[in-house]
């Protein structure tokens, strides 16, 4: 194979854009309509209480949640659901949207300076976030009866509950 041909050969990786579990859990936590405890959320979604505590702490620090301590404690939205865009939440919870190596700060890709694919993927990522910016928590929140049903179902150990994905 000539030198020119070997330069043209590149390994193409299938791009799989998937949100982190942290962001997935953040969206689940934010879709409720009433004060709930971390224990209730963990049971309803069958997720780790320890991991959920990290998510809730992060969301509270960012102002998305307000935590109440004590006997009637729990968490509630820190702002009206109509004022919280999904894109905003994901920008706050995703560590990076490095869907290809050259988007990361430590890129080792030899094509970075010449690559035209990165620009297209950047446009796709922008479009993805633009669509999410058009939707608020209120537009995707569960109806109160559905929210209550999930938390009642969580008390039944044999049934799995999935809201997203």
GROMACS .gro file of C-alpha atoms in nm:
model
  165
    1UNK     CA    1   0.000   0.000   0.000
    2UNK     CA    2   0.135   0.341  -0.089
    3UNK     CA    3   0.205   0.604   0.174
    4UNK     CA    4  -0.080   0.814   0.038
    5UNK     CA    5  -0.322   0.521   0.054
    6UNK     CA    6  -0.219   0.436   0.410
    7UNK     CA    7  -0.284   0.797   0.513
    8UNK     CA    8  -0.635   0.771   0.372
    9UNK     CA    9  -0.717   0.459   0.571
   10UNK     CA   10  -0.895   0.543   0.894
   11UNK     CA   11  -1.082   0.342   1.147
   12UNK     CA   12  -1.442   0.454   1.159
   13UNK     CA   13  -1.610   0.415   1.494
   14UNK     CA   14  -1.983   0.399   1.529
   15UNK     CA   15  -2.086   0.703   1.724
   16UNK     CA   16  -2.316   0.621   2.011
   17UNK     CA   17  -2.452   0.926   2.182
   18UNK     CA   18  -2.580   0.821   2.518
   19UNK     CA   19  -2.641   1.029   2.826
   20UNK     CA   20  -2.459   0.937   3.142
   21UNK     CA   21  -2.652   0.763   3.419
   22UNK     CA   22  -2.600   1.080   3.620
   23UNK     CA   23  -2.801   1.284   3.367
   24UNK     CA   24  -3.060   1.010   3.329
   25UNK     CA   25  -3.114   1.003   3.705
   26UNK     CA   26  -3.121   1.384   3.719
   27UNK     CA   27  -3.404   1.393   3.467
   28UNK     CA   28  -3.594   1.127   3.660
   29UNK     CA   29  -3.557   1.318   3.987
   30UNK     CA   30  -3.681   1.640   3.829
   31UNK     CA   31  -4.002   1.502   3.676
   32UNK     CA   32  -4.206   1.478   3.995
   33UNK     CA   33  -4.493   1.692   4.115
   34UNK     CA   34  -4.457   1.670   4.492
   35UNK     CA   35  -4.206   1.654   4.775
   36UNK     CA   36  -4.032   1.314   4.782
   37UNK     CA   37  -3.744   1.162   4.973
   38UNK     CA   38  -3.430   1.015   4.825
   39UNK     CA   39  -3.534   0.677   4.965
   40UNK     CA   40  -3.868   0.696   4.781
   41UNK     CA   41  -3.700   0.788   4.453
   42UNK     CA   42  -3.439   0.514   4.488
   43UNK     CA   43  -3.710   0.256   4.552
   44UNK     CA   44  -3.936   0.380   4.271
   45UNK     CA   45  -3.663   0.375   4.007
   46UNK     CA   46  -3.462   0.088   4.157
   47UNK     CA   47  -3.141   0.286   4.161
   48UNK     CA   48  -2.862   0.320   4.413
   49UNK     CA   49  -2.946   0.552   4.702
   50UNK     CA   50  -2.578   0.653   4.729
   51UNK     CA   51  -2.556   0.749   4.362
   52UNK     CA   52  -2.890   0.926   4.382
   53UNK     CA   53  -2.765   1.134   4.676
   54UNK     CA   54  -2.481   1.264   4.456
   55UNK     CA   55  -2.727   1.354   4.181
   56UNK     CA   56  -2.965   1.530   4.421
   57UNK     CA   57  -2.678   1.718   4.587
   58UNK     CA   58  -2.557   1.841   4.249
   59UNK     CA   59  -2.907   1.945   4.141
   60UNK     CA   60  -2.961   2.127   4.471
   61UNK     CA   61  -2.629   2.315   4.439
   62UNK     CA   62  -2.732   2.419   4.086
   63UNK     CA   63  -3.068   2.546   4.215
   64UNK     CA   64  -3.285   2.289   4.041
   65UNK     CA   65  -3.392   2.132   4.371
   66UNK     CA   66  -3.457   2.254   4.722
   67UNK     CA   67  -3.390   2.009   5.004
   68UNK     CA   68  -3.593   2.015   5.324
   69UNK     CA   69  -3.459   1.842   5.633
   70UNK     CA   70  -3.646   1.687   5.918
   71UNK     CA   71  -3.942   1.463   5.971
   72UNK     CA   72  -4.143   1.601   5.679
   73UNK     CA   73  -3.832   1.657   5.471
   74UNK     CA   74  -3.762   1.571   5.114
   75UNK     CA   75  -3.682   1.742   4.787
   76UNK     CA   76  -3.888   1.967   4.563
   77UNK     CA   77  -3.813   2.168   4.253
   78UNK     CA   78  -3.614   2.480   4.333
   79UNK     CA   79  -3.771   2.671   4.044
   80UNK     CA   80  -4.099   2.636   3.856
   81UNK     CA   81  -4.090   2.343   3.612
   82UNK     CA   82  -4.190   2.583   3.333
   83UNK     CA   83  -3.863   2.773   3.385
   84UNK     CA   84  -3.626   2.475   3.360
   85UNK     CA   85  -3.525   2.370   3.006
   86UNK     CA   86  -3.409   2.015   2.945
   87UNK     CA   87  -3.104   2.138   2.754
   88UNK     CA   88  -3.003   2.349   3.053
   89UNK     CA   89  -3.023   2.048   3.285
   90UNK     CA   90  -2.814   1.832   3.052
   91UNK     CA   91  -2.549   2.100   3.012
   92UNK     CA   92  -2.525   2.109   3.392
   93UNK     CA   93  -2.513   1.733   3.442
   94UNK     CA   94  -2.316   1.599   3.147
   95UNK     CA   95  -1.939   1.620   3.203
   96UNK     CA   96  -1.879   1.678   2.832
   97UNK     CA   97  -2.046   1.612   2.504
   98UNK     CA   98  -1.737   1.456   2.349
   99UNK     CA   99  -1.920   1.239   2.098
  100UNK     CA  100  -1.594   1.193   1.910
  101UNK     CA  101  -1.239   1.203   2.038
  102UNK     CA  102  -1.153   1.537   1.880
  103UNK     CA  103  -1.422   1.706   2.095
  104UNK     CA  104  -1.229   1.616   2.409
  105UNK     CA  105  -0.949   1.828   2.549
  106UNK     CA  106  -0.695   1.545   2.524
  107UNK     CA  107  -0.761   1.452   2.163
  108UNK     CA  108  -0.492   1.242   2.001
  109UNK     CA  109  -0.662   1.224   1.663
  110UNK     CA  110  -0.417   1.287   1.378
  111UNK     CA  111  -0.696   1.419   1.155
  112UNK     CA  112  -0.817   1.696   1.387
  113UNK     CA  113  -0.668   1.981   1.184
  114UNK     CA  114  -0.804   1.848   0.853
  115UNK     CA  115  -1.123   1.674   0.958
  116UNK     CA  116  -1.452   1.797   0.818
  117UNK     CA  117  -1.660   1.543   1.011
  118UNK     CA  118  -1.612   1.723   1.343
  119UNK     CA  119  -1.792   2.031   1.212
  120UNK     CA  120  -2.090   1.820   1.103
  121UNK     CA  121  -2.104   1.640   1.437
  122UNK     CA  122  -2.079   1.971   1.621
  123UNK     CA  123  -2.380   2.094   1.421
  124UNK     CA  124  -2.568   1.776   1.514
  125UNK     CA  125  -2.488   1.824   1.883
  126UNK     CA  126  -2.601   2.186   1.863
  127UNK     CA  127  -2.927   2.075   1.700
  128UNK     CA  128  -2.978   1.812   1.973
  129UNK     CA  129  -2.937   2.070   2.248
  130UNK     CA  130  -3.149   2.325   2.060
  131UNK     CA  131  -3.441   2.080   2.054
  132UNK     CA  132  -3.398   2.009   2.424
  133UNK     CA  133  -3.390   2.383   2.493
  134UNK     CA  134  -3.740   2.405   2.344
  135UNK     CA  135  -3.881   2.174   2.613
  136UNK     CA  136  -3.920   2.237   2.983
  137UNK     CA  137  -3.960   2.001   3.275
  138UNK     CA  138  -4.328   2.098   3.277
  139UNK     CA  139  -4.369   1.975   2.919
  140UNK     CA  140  -4.233   1.629   2.998
  141UNK     CA  141  -4.334   1.589   3.362
  142UNK     CA  142  -4.548   1.298   3.460
  143UNK     CA  143  -4.911   1.365   3.533
  144UNK     CA  144  -4.973   1.369   3.908
  145UNK     CA  145  -5.172   1.042   3.894
  146UNK     CA  146  -4.891   0.870   3.700
  147UNK     CA  147  -4.628   1.002   3.940
  148UNK     CA  148  -4.825   0.870   4.239
  149UNK     CA  149  -4.876   0.535   4.065
  150UNK     CA  150  -4.503   0.491   4.013
  151UNK     CA  151  -4.429   0.555   4.377
  152UNK     CA  152  -4.708   0.318   4.484
  153UNK     CA  153  -4.579   0.054   4.242
  154UNK     CA  154  -4.230   0.092   4.389
  155UNK     CA  155  -4.355  -0.067   4.707
  156UNK     CA  156  -4.428  -0.386   4.512
  157UNK     CA  157  -4.092  -0.565   4.481
  158UNK     CA  158  -4.171  -0.771   4.171
  159UNK     CA  159  -4.246  -0.494   3.924
  160UNK     CA  160  -3.982  -0.292   3.740
  161UNK     CA  161  -4.041   0.078   3.679
  162UNK     CA  162  -3.885   0.257   3.379
  163UNK     CA  163  -3.969   0.607   3.268
  164UNK     CA  164  -3.690   0.694   3.028
  165UNK     CA  165  -3.521   0.456   2.786
   0.00000   0.00000   0.00000
